[in-house]
Coordinates of C-alpha atoms in Angstrom, one line a residue:
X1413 CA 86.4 115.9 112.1
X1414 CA 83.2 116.0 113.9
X1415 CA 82.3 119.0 112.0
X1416 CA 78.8 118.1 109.8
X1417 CA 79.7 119.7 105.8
X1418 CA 81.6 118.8 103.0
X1419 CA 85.1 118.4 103.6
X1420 CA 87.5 120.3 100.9
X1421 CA 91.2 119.1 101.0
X1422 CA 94.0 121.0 99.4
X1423 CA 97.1 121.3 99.5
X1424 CA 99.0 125.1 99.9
X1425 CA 103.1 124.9 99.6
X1426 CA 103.5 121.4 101.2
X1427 CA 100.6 121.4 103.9
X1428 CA 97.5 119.3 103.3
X1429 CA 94.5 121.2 105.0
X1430 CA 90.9 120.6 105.4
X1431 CA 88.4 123.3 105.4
X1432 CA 84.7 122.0 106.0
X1433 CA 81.6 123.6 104.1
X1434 CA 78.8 124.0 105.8
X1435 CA 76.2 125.6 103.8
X1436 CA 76.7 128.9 105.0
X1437 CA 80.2 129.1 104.6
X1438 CA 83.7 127.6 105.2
X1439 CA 84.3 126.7 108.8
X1440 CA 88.1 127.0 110.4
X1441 CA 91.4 125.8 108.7
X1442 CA 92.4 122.0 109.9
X1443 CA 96.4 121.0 109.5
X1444 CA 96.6 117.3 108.0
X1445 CA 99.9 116.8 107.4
X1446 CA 103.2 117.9 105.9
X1447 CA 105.5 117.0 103.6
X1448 CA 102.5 117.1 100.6
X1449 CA 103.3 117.0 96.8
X1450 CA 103.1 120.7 95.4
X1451 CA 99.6 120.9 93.3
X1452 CA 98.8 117.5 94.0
X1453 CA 95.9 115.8 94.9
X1454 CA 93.9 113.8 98.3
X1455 CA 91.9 111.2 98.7
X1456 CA 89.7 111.3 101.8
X1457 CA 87.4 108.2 103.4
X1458 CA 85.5 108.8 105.5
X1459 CA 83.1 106.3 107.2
X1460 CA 81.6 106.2 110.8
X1461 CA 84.2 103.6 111.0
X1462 CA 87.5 104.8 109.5
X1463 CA 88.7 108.5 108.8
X1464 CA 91.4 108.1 106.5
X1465 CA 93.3 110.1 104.1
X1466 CA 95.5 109.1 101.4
X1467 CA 98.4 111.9 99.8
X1468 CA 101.1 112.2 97.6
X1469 CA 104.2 113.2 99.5
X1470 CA 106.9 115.2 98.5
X1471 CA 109.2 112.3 97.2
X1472 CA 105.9 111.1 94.6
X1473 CA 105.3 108.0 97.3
X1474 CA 101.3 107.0 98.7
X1475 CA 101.5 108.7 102.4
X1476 CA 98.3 107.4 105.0
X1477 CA 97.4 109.5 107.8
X1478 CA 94.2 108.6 109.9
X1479 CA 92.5 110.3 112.8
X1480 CA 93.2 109.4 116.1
X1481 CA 89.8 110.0 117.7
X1482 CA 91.1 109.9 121.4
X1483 CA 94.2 111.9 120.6
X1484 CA 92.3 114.3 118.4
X1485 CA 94.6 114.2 115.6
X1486 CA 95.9 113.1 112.4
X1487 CA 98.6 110.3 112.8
X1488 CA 101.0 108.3 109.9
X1489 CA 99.9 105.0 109.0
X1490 CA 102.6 102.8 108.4
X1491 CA 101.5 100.5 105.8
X1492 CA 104.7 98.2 104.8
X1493 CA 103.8 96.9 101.5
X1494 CA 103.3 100.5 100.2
X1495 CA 107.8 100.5 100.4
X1496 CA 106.8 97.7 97.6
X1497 CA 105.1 100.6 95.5
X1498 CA 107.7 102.7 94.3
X1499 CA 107.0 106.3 93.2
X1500 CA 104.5 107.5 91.2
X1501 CA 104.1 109.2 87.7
X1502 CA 105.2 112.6 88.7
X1503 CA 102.3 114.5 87.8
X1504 CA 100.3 111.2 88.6
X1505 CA 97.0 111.7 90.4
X1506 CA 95.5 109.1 93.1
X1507 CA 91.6 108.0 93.9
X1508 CA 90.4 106.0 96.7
X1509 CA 87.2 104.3 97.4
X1510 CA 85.7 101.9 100.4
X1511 CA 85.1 99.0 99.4
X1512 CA 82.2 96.8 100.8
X1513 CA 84.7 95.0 103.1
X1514 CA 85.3 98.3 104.9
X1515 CA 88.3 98.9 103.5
X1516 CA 89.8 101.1 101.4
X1517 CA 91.1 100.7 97.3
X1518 CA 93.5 103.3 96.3
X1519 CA 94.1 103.6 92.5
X1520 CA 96.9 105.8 91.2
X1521 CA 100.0 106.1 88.5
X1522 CA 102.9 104.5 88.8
X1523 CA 106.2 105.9 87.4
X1524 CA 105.5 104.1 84.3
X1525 CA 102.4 105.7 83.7
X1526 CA 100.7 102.3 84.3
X1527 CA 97.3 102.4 86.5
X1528 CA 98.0 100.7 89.7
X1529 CA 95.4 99.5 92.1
X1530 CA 95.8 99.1 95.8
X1531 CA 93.8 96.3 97.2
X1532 CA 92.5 96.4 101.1
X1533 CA 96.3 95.2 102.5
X1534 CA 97.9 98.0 100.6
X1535 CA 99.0 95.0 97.6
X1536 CA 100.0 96.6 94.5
X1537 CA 98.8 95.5 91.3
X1538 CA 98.9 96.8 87.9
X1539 CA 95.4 97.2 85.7
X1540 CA 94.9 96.1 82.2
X1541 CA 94.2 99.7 80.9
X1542 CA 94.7 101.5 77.5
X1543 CA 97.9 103.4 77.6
X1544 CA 96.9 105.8 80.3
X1545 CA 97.6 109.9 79.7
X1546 CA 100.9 111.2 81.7
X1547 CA 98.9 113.3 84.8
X1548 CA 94.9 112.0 83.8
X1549 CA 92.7 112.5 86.6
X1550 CA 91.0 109.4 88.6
X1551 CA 88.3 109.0 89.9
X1552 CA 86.2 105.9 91.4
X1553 CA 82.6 104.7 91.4
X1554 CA 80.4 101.5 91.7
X1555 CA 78.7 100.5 89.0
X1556 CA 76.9 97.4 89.3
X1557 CA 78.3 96.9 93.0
X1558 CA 81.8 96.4 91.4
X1559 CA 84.7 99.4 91.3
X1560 CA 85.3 101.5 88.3
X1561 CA 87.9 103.6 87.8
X1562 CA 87.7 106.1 85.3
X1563 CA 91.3 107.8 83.4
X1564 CA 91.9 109.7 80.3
X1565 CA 94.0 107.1 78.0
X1566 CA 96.8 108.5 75.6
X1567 CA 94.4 108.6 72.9
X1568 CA 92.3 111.4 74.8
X1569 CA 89.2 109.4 75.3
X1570 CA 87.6 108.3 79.0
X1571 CA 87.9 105.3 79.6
X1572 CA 87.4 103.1 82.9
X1573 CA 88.6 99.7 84.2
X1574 CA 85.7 98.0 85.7
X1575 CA 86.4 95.2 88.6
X1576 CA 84.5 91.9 87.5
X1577 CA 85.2 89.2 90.2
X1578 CA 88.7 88.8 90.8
X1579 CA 89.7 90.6 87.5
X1580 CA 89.4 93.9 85.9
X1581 CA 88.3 94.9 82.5
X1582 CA 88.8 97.8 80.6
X1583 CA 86.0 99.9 78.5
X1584 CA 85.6 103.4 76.6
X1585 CA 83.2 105.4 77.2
X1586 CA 81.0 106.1 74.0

């Protein structure tokens, strides 16, 4: 993790690696973890504070690992209120963000196929979103120094659900 690049994680069978671009090329092969969702997908935050990653496991459930910089290694983060969360949608993708608290928001499909958001303690709470597509990608930006999360609804448009305050509102994309 002191490696300077972009940082690509995959999965291959059940491993989550890390291989790190550097500009010239890919440098060596990092294990993660184990225990990864087939074909699924990571979110990685990384901040000179916090080096976090966020993973589907095996059984569909949010899995947290962090880097231990004294022990030089990737260690599980038991979060309790993630037992709260249930499984998700099982080809159900998951985006995460840092928030300005230093924290990090994790957004992702529930087994309903409802948008769920993550706040700072790991809290679960469902979004008001247009019927959200079985499997849409997510992804996560500020715009206006609030969090957006943008999905694919049922009715094949983009949409995203934009954080206003304490509540969240949901908009297509023209």
């Amino acid at each position: 993790p002191d490696i300077k690049g972009t940082h690509l994680l995959y999965v291959e069978g059940t491993n989550l690696l890390d291989k790190v671009w550097t500009g010239d090329g890919f440098g060596d092969e990092t294990f993660i973890a184990n225990g990864v969702r087939p074909d699924s997908v990571a979110a990685y935050i990384l901040s000179p504070d916090l080096r976090v990653i966020f993973f589907i496991s095996a059984a569909s459930t949010i899995s947290i690992v962090q880097y231990n910089n004294e022990e030089e290694e990737w260690v599980a983060i038991d979060a309790p209120s993630l037992a709260n969360v249930g499984v998700l949608q099982p080809s159900g993708q998951l985006a995460a963000c840092l928030a300005e608290d230093g924290k990090p928001r994790v957004f992702f499909q529930n087994a309903d196929g409802h948008l769920v958001y993550l706040d700072g303690n790991y809290n679960a709470s469902v979004l008001p979103t247009a019927p959200v597509s079985l499997g849409s990608p997510l992804t996560t930006f500020f715009i206006d120094n609030q969090i957006s999360v943008f999905y694919i609804s049922s009715d094949t448009l983009i949409h995203y659900v934009k954080q206003e305050g304490d509540s969240w509102k949901d908009y297509t994309l023209a």
